[in-house]
């Protein structure tokens, strides 16, 4: 298949894989969000300061998210460099944590949003900003797909698409 000018040089199968990756990333992210908000609620109820509670809750969510990313979203990523992967995941997760906590800090202390619901809103805004960074960083640097596997997948999808065209043409000519 040739790439469409509208797809920026990507084949439809590559765009489909990207959409699938974004959807899976979102599912893991949402589960991490639930873990984080439950943890945050518990920590705020104990009287912990909002930004500190957010940091602890985010660390808990990062740990659960790694499992989802490694074993579901990016299971085809190169497994030979696991220590590199974990190191980069932690570095980019900490950068995301700083972005997220920075937003919450500004909203809490800059705008005086100190109630529990305002802390949740600030956390959600911080998560939204940090998620864009994390998605880019994880797919670009952390969970790299083995190039041969991606090429083989493209070839297989092209063969299947050609076979499907043959079948539909054969059905129409009968």
Coordinates of N, CA and C in Angstrom, one line a residue:
X1 N 0.8 -1.2 0.0 CA 0.0 0.0 0.0 C 0.9 1.2 0.0
X2 N 0.4 2.2 -0.7 CA 1.2 3.5 -0.7 C 0.6 4.4 0.4
X3 N 1.5 5.3 0.8 CA 1.1 6.2 1.8 C 0.3 7.4 1.2
X4 N -0.7 7.8 2.0 CA -1.5 8.9 1.6 C -0.8 10.2 1.9
X5 N -1.0 11.3 1.0 CA -0.4 12.6 1.3 C -1.0 13.1 2.6
X6 N -2.2 12.7 3.0 CA -2.8 13.2 4.2 C -2.3 12.5 5.5
X7 N -1.7 11.4 5.3 CA -1.2 10.6 6.4 C 0.2 11.0 6.8
X8 N 0.8 12.0 6.2 CA 2.2 12.4 6.5 C 3.2 11.3 6.1
X9 N 3.0 10.5 5.1 CA 3.9 9.5 4.7 C 3.8 8.2 5.4
X10 N 2.8 8.1 6.2 CA 2.5 6.8 7.0 C 1.5 6.0 6.2
X11 N 1.6 4.7 6.3 CA 0.6 3.8 5.6 C -0.6 3.8 6.5
X12 N -1.7 3.4 6.0 CA -2.9 3.3 6.8 C -2.7 2.3 8.0
X13 N -1.9 1.2 7.7 CA -1.7 0.2 8.8 C -0.9 0.9 9.9
X14 N 0.1 1.7 9.6 CA 0.9 2.4 10.6 C 0.0 3.4 11.4
X15 N -0.9 4.0 10.7 CA -1.9 4.9 11.5 C -2.8 4.1 12.4
X16 N -3.2 3.0 11.9 CA -4.1 2.1 12.7 C -3.3 1.6 13.9
X17 N -2.1 1.3 13.7 CA -1.3 0.8 14.9 C -1.1 1.9 15.9
X18 N -0.8 3.2 15.4 CA -0.7 4.3 16.3 C -2.0 4.6 17.0
X19 N -3.1 4.5 16.4 CA -4.4 4.7 17.1 C -4.6 3.6 18.1
X20 N -4.2 2.4 17.8 CA -4.3 1.2 18.8 C -3.4 1.5 20.0
X21 N -2.2 2.0 19.7 CA -1.2 2.3 20.7 C -1.8 3.4 21.6
X22 N -2.3 4.4 21.0 CA -2.9 5.5 21.8 C -4.0 5.0 22.7
X23 N -4.9 4.2 22.1 CA -6.0 3.6 22.9 C -5.5 2.8 24.1
X24 N -4.5 1.9 23.9 CA -4.0 1.1 24.9 C -3.3 2.0 26.0
X25 N -2.5 3.0 25.5 CA -1.9 3.9 26.4 C -2.9 4.6 27.3
X26 N -4.1 4.9 26.7 CA -5.1 5.6 27.4 C -5.7 4.7 28.5
X27 N -5.9 3.4 28.1 CA -6.5 2.4 29.1 C -5.6 2.3 30.3
X28 N -4.3 2.1 30.0 CA -3.3 2.0 31.2 C -3.3 3.3 31.9
X29 N -3.4 4.4 31.2 CA -3.4 5.7 31.9 C -4.6 5.9 32.8
X30 N -5.7 5.5 32.3 CA -7.0 5.6 33.1 C -6.9 4.7 34.3
X31 N -6.4 3.5 34.2 CA -6.2 2.7 35.4 C -5.2 3.3 36.4
X32 N -4.2 3.9 35.8 CA -3.2 4.6 36.7 C -3.8 5.8 37.4
X33 N -4.7 6.5 36.6 CA -5.4 7.6 37.2 C -6.3 7.2 38.4
X34 N -7.0 6.1 38.2 CA -7.8 5.6 39.3 C -7.0 5.3 40.5
X35 N -5.9 4.6 40.3 CA -5.0 4.2 41.4 C -4.5 5.5 42.1
X36 N -4.1 6.5 41.2 CA -3.6 7.7 41.8 C -4.6 8.5 42.6
X37 N -5.8 8.6 42.0 CA -6.9 9.4 42.7 C -7.3 8.7 44.0
X38 N -7.4 7.4 44.0 CA -7.8 6.7 45.3 C -6.7 6.9 46.3
X39 N -5.4 6.8 45.9 CA -4.3 7.0 46.8 C -4.2 8.4 47.3
X40 N -4.5 9.4 46.4 CA -4.5 10.8 46.7 C -5.6 11.1 47.8
X41 N -6.7 10.5 47.6 CA -7.8 10.7 48.5 C -7.5 10.2 49.9
X42 N -6.9 9.0 49.9 CA -6.5 8.4 51.2 C -5.5 9.3 51.9
X43 N -4.5 9.7 51.1 CA -3.4 10.5 51.7 C -3.9 11.9 52.2
X44 N -4.8 12.5 51.4 CA -5.4 13.8 51.8 C -6.2 13.6 53.1
X45 N -6.9 12.5 53.2 CA -7.7 12.3 54.4 C -6.8 12.1 55.7
X46 N -5.6 11.7 55.5 CA -4.7 11.6 56.6 C -4.1 12.9 57.0
X47 N -4.4 13.9 56.3 CA -3.9 15.3 56.6 C -2.6 15.7 55.9
X48 N -2.2 14.8 54.9 CA -0.9 15.2 54.2 C -1.2 16.4 53.3
X49 N -0.1 17.2 53.2 CA -0.2 18.4 52.3 C -0.4 18.0 50.9
X50 N -1.2 18.7 50.1 CA -1.7 18.3 48.7 C -0.5 18.0 47.8
X51 N 0.5 18.8 47.7 CA 1.5 18.5 46.7 C 2.3 17.2 47.1
X52 N 2.6 17.1 48.4 CA 3.3 15.8 48.9 C 2.4 14.6 48.6
X53 N 1.1 14.7 48.9 CA 0.2 13.6 48.7 C 0.2 13.2 47.3
X54 N 0.2 14.2 46.4 CA 0.2 14.0 45.0 C 1.4 13.3 44.5
X55 N 2.6 13.7 45.1 CA 3.8 13.0 44.7 C 3.8 11.5 45.1
X56 N 3.4 11.2 46.3 CA 3.3 9.8 46.8 C 2.3 9.0 45.9
X57 N 1.1 9.6 45.6 CA 0.1 8.9 44.8 C 0.6 8.7 43.4
X58 N 1.4 9.7 42.9 CA 1.9 9.5 41.5 C 2.9 8.4 41.4
X59 N 3.8 8.3 42.5 CA 4.8 7.2 42.5 C 4.1 5.9 42.5
X60 N 3.0 5.8 43.3 CA 2.3 4.5 43.3 C 1.7 4.2 41.9
X61 N 1.1 5.2 41.2 CA 0.5 5.0 39.9 C 1.6 4.7 38.9
X62 N 2.8 5.3 39.0 CA 3.9 5.1 38.0 C 4.2 3.6 38.1
X63 N 4.3 3.0 39.3 CA 4.7 1.6 39.4 C 3.6 0.7 38.8
X64 N 2.3 1.0 39.0 CA 1.3 0.2 38.4 C 1.3 0.4 36.8
X65 N 1.5 1.6 36.4 CA 1.5 1.9 35.0 C 2.7 1.2 34.2
X66 N 3.8 1.1 34.9 CA 4.9 0.4 34.2 C 4.5 -1.0 33.8
X67 N 3.9 -1.7 34.7 CA 3.4 -3.1 34.4 C 2.5 -3.1 33.2
X68 N 1.6 -2.2 33.2 CA 0.6 -2.1 32.0 C 1.3 -1.8 30.7
X69 N 2.3 -0.8 30.8 CA 3.0 -0.4 29.5 C 3.9 -1.6 29.1
X70 N 4.6 -2.1 30.0 CA 5.6 -3.1 29.6 C 5.0 -4.4 29.1
X71 N 3.9 -4.9 29.7 CA 3.4 -6.2 29.4 C 2.1 -6.2 28.6
X72 N 1.6 -4.9 28.2 CA 0.4 -4.9 27.4 C 0.7 -3.9 26.2
X73 N 0.8 -2.7 26.5 CA 0.9 -1.7 25.4 C 2.2 -1.9 24.6
X74 N 3.3 -2.0 25.2 CA 4.6 -2.1 24.5 C 5.2 -3.5 24.6
X75 N 4.4 -4.5 24.6 CA 5.0 -5.9 24.8 C 5.9 -6.3 23.7
X76 N 5.8 -5.7 22.5 CA 6.7 -6.0 21.4 C 8.0 -5.2 21.4
X77 N 8.2 -4.4 22.5 CA 9.4 -3.6 22.5 C 10.6 -4.5 22.8
X78 N 11.8 -4.0 22.5 CA 13.0 -4.7 22.6 C 13.2 -5.1 24.1
X79 N 13.3 -6.3 24.4 CA 13.5 -6.8 25.8 C 14.9 -7.0 26.2
X80 N 15.8 -6.8 25.2 CA 17.2 -7.0 25.5 C 17.8 -5.9 26.4
X81 N 17.2 -4.8 26.4 CA 17.8 -3.7 27.1 C 16.8 -3.3 28.3
X82 N 16.4 -4.2 29.0 CA 15.4 -4.0 30.1 C 15.9 -3.0 31.1
X83 N 17.2 -3.0 31.5 CA 17.7 -2.1 32.5 C 17.7 -0.6 32.0
X84 N 18.0 -0.5 30.7 CA 17.9 0.8 30.0 C 16.5 1.3 30.0
X85 N 15.6 0.4 29.7 CA 14.2 0.7 29.6 C 13.6 1.2 30.9
X86 N 13.9 0.5 32.0 CA 13.5 0.9 33.3 C 14.1 2.2 33.7
X87 N 15.4 2.4 33.5 CA 16.0 3.7 33.8 C 15.4 4.8 33.1
X88 N 15.2 4.7 31.8 CA 14.5 5.8 31.0 C 13.1 6.0 31.5
X89 N 12.4 4.9 31.7 CA 11.0 5.0 32.2 C 10.9 5.8 33.5
X90 N 11.8 5.5 34.4 CA 11.9 6.3 35.7 C 12.3 7.7 35.4
X91 N 13.2 8.0 34.6 CA 13.7 9.4 34.3 C 12.5 10.2 33.7
X92 N 11.8 9.6 32.7 CA 10.7 10.4 32.1 C 9.5 10.4 33.0
X93 N 9.3 9.4 33.8 CA 8.2 9.4 34.8 C 8.4 10.5 35.8
X94 N 9.7 10.7 36.3 CA 10.0 11.7 37.2 C 9.8 13.1 36.6
X95 N 10.2 13.3 35.3 CA 10.0 14.5 34.6 C 8.5 14.8 34.6
X96 N 7.7 13.8 34.2 CA 6.2 14.0 34.2 C 5.7 14.3 35.6
X97 N 6.3 13.7 36.6 CA 5.9 14.0 38.0 C 6.2 15.4 38.4
X98 N 7.3 15.9 37.9 CA 7.7 17.3 38.2 C 6.7 18.3 37.5
X99 N 6.4 17.9 36.2 CA 5.4 18.8 35.5 C 4.1 18.8 36.2
X100 N 3.6 17.6 36.5 CA 2.3 17.4 37.2 C 2.3 18.1 38.5
X101 N 3.3 17.9 39.3 CA 3.3 18.6 40.6 C 3.5 20.1 40.6
X102 N 4.3 20.5 39.5 CA 4.4 21.9 39.3 C 3.1 22.6 39.0
X103 N 2.3 22.0 38.2 CA 1.0 22.6 37.9 C 0.1 22.6 39.2
X104 N 0.1 21.5 39.9 CA -0.6 21.5 41.2 C -0.1 22.5 42.2
X105 N 1.2 22.7 42.3 CA 1.8 23.6 43.2 C 1.3 25.1 42.8
X106 N 1.3 25.4 41.5 CA 0.9 26.7 41.1 C -0.6 26.9 41.4
X107 N -1.4 25.9 41.1 CA -2.8 26.1 41.4 C -3.1 26.1 42.9
X108 N -2.4 25.3 43.7 CA -2.6 25.3 45.1 C -2.1 26.6 45.8
X109 N -0.9 26.9 45.5 CA -0.3 28.1 46.3 C -0.4 29.4 45.5
X110 N -0.5 29.3 44.2 CA -0.6 30.5 43.4 C -2.0 31.0 43.3
X111 N -3.0 30.1 43.2 CA -4.4 30.5 43.1 C -5.2 30.2 44.4
X112 N -4.5 29.6 45.4 CA -5.2 29.3 46.6 C -6.2 28.2 46.6
X113 N -6.1 27.2 45.6 CA -7.0 26.1 45.5 C -6.6 25.0 46.5
X114 N -7.2 25.0 47.7 CA -6.7 24.1 48.7 C -7.7 23.1 49.2
X115 N -9.0 23.2 48.7 CA -9.9 22.2 49.2 C -9.6 20.8 48.5
X116 N -10.2 19.8 49.0 CA -9.9 18.4 48.4 C -10.4 18.4 46.9
X117 N -11.5 18.9 46.6 CA -12.0 18.9 45.2 C -11.1 19.8 44.3
X118 N -10.6 20.9 44.8 CA -9.7 21.7 44.1 C -8.4 21.0 43.9
X119 N -7.9 20.3 44.8 CA -6.7 19.5 44.7 C -6.9 18.4 43.6
X120 N -8.0 17.8 43.6 CA -8.3 16.8 42.6 C -8.3 17.5 41.2
X121 N -8.9 18.6 41.1 CA -9.0 19.3 39.8 C -7.5 19.7 39.4
X122 N -6.7 20.3 40.3 CA -5.4 20.6 40.0 C -4.5 19.4 39.6
X123 N -4.8 18.3 40.2 CA -4.1 17.0 39.9 C -4.5 16.6 38.5
X124 N -5.7 16.7 38.1 CA -6.2 16.3 36.8 C -5.6 17.2 35.7
X125 N -5.5 18.5 36.0 CA -4.9 19.4 35.0 C -3.4 19.0 34.9
X126 N -2.7 18.8 36.0 CA -1.3 18.4 35.9 C -1.1 17.1 35.2
X127 N -2.0 16.1 35.4 CA -1.9 14.9 34.7 C -2.1 15.0 33.2
X128 N -3.0 15.9 32.8 CA -3.3 16.1 31.4 C -2.0 16.7 30.7
X129 N -1.4 17.6 31.3 CA -0.2 18.2 30.8 C 0.9 17.2 30.7
X130 N 1.1 16.5 31.8 CA 2.2 15.5 31.8 C 2.0 14.3 30.9
X131 N 0.8 14.0 30.7 CA 0.5 12.8 29.9 C 0.9 13.0 28.4
X132 N 0.8 14.2 27.9 CA 1.3 14.4 26.5 C 2.8 14.2 26.5
X133 N 3.5 14.7 27.4 CA 5.0 14.5 27.5 C 5.3 13.0 27.7
X134 N 4.6 12.3 28.6 CA 4.9 10.9 28.8 C 4.7 10.1 27.6
X135 N 3.6 10.3 26.9 CA 3.3 9.5 25.7 C 4.4 9.6 24.7
X136 N 4.8 10.8 24.4 CA 5.9 11.1 23.5 C 7.2 10.4 24.0
X137 N 7.5 10.6 25.2 CA 8.8 10.1 25.7 C 8.8 8.6 25.8
X138 N 7.8 8.0 26.2 CA 7.7 6.5 26.4 C 7.8 5.9 25.0
X139 N 7.1 6.3 24.0 CA 7.1 5.7 22.7 C 8.4 6.0 21.9
X140 N 9.0 7.2 22.2 CA 10.2 7.6 21.5 C 11.5 7.0 22.1
X141 N 11.5 7.0 23.4 CA 12.8 6.6 24.0 C 12.8 5.4 24.9
X142 N 11.7 5.1 25.5 CA 11.7 4.0 26.5 C 11.3 2.6 25.8
X143 N 10.1 2.5 25.3 CA 9.6 1.3 24.7 C 9.8 1.2 23.2
X144 N 11.0 1.0 22.8 CA 11.3 1.0 21.4 C 10.9 -0.3 20.8
X145 N 10.2 -0.3 19.7 CA 9.8 -1.5 19.0 C 11.0 -1.9 18.1
X146 N 11.3 -3.2 18.1 CA 12.3 -3.8 17.3 C 12.0 -3.5 15.8
X147 N 12.9 -2.8 15.1 CA 12.5 -2.5 13.7 C 12.2 -3.6 12.8
X148 N 12.8 -4.8 13.0 CA 12.5 -5.9 12.1 C 11.1 -6.4 12.4
X149 N 10.6 -6.3 13.6 CA 9.3 -6.8 13.9 C 8.2 -5.8 13.3
X150 N 8.5 -4.6 13.3 CA 7.6 -3.6 12.7 C 7.5 -3.8 11.2
X151 N 8.7 -4.0 10.6 CA 8.7 -4.2 9.1 C 8.0 -5.5 8.8
X152 N 8.1 -6.6 9.6 CA 7.5 -7.8 9.3 C 6.0 -7.6 9.5
X153 N 5.5 -6.8 10.5 CA 4.1 -6.6 10.7 C 3.5 -5.8 9.5
X154 N 4.3 -4.8 9.0 CA 3.8 -4.1 7.8 C 3.7 -5.0 6.6
X155 N 4.6 -5.9 6.4 CA 4.6 -6.9 5.3 C 3.4 -7.8 5.4
X156 N 3.2 -8.3 6.6 CA 2.1 -9.2 6.8 C 0.7 -8.5 6.6
X157 N 0.6 -7.3 7.0 CA -0.6 -6.5 6.8 C -0.9 -6.3 5.3
X158 N 0.2 -6.0 4.6 CA 0.1 -5.8 3.2 C -0.4 -7.1 2.5
X159 N 0.2 -8.2 2.9 CA -0.2 -9.5 2.3 C -1.7 -9.8 2.6
X160 N -2.1 -9.6 3.8 CA -3.5 -9.8 4.2 C -4.4 -8.9 3.4
X161 N -4.0 -7.6 3.3 CA -4.9 -6.7 2.5 C -5.0 -7.1 1.1
X162 N -3.9 -7.5 0.4 CA -3.9 -8.0 -0.9 C -4.8 -9.2 -1.1
X163 N -4.7 -10.1 -0.1 CA -5.5 -11.4 -0.1 C -7.0 -11.0 0.0
X164 N -7.3 -10.0 0.8 CA -8.7 -9.6 1.0 C -9.2 -9.0 -0.3
X165 N -8.4 -8.2 -1.0 CA -8.8 -7.7 -2.3 C -9.1 -8.8 -3.3
X166 N -8.2 -9.8 -3.3 CA -8.4 -10.9 -4.2 C -9.7 -11.6 -4.0
X167 N -10.0 -11.9 -2.7 CA -11.2 -12.6 -2.3 C -12.4 -11.8 -2.7
X168 N -12.4 -10.5 -2.5 CA -13.6 -9.6 -2.8 C -13.8 -9.5 -4.3
X169 N -12.7 -9.5 -5.1 CA -12.7 -9.5 -6.5 C -13.2 -10.8 -7.0
X170 N -12.8 -11.9 -6.5 CA -13.2 -13.2 -6.9 C -14.7 -13.4 -6.6
X171 N -15.2 -12.9 -5.5 CA -16.6 -13.0 -5.1 C -17.5 -12.2 -6.1
X172 N -17.0 -11.0 -6.5 CA -17.8 -10.2 -7.4 C -17.8 -10.8 -8.8
X173 N -16.8 -11.5 -9.3 CA -16.8 -12.0 -10.6 C -17.6 -13.3 -10.8
X174 N -18.0 -13.9 -9.7 CA -18.8 -15.2 -9.8 C -20.1 -14.9 -10.2

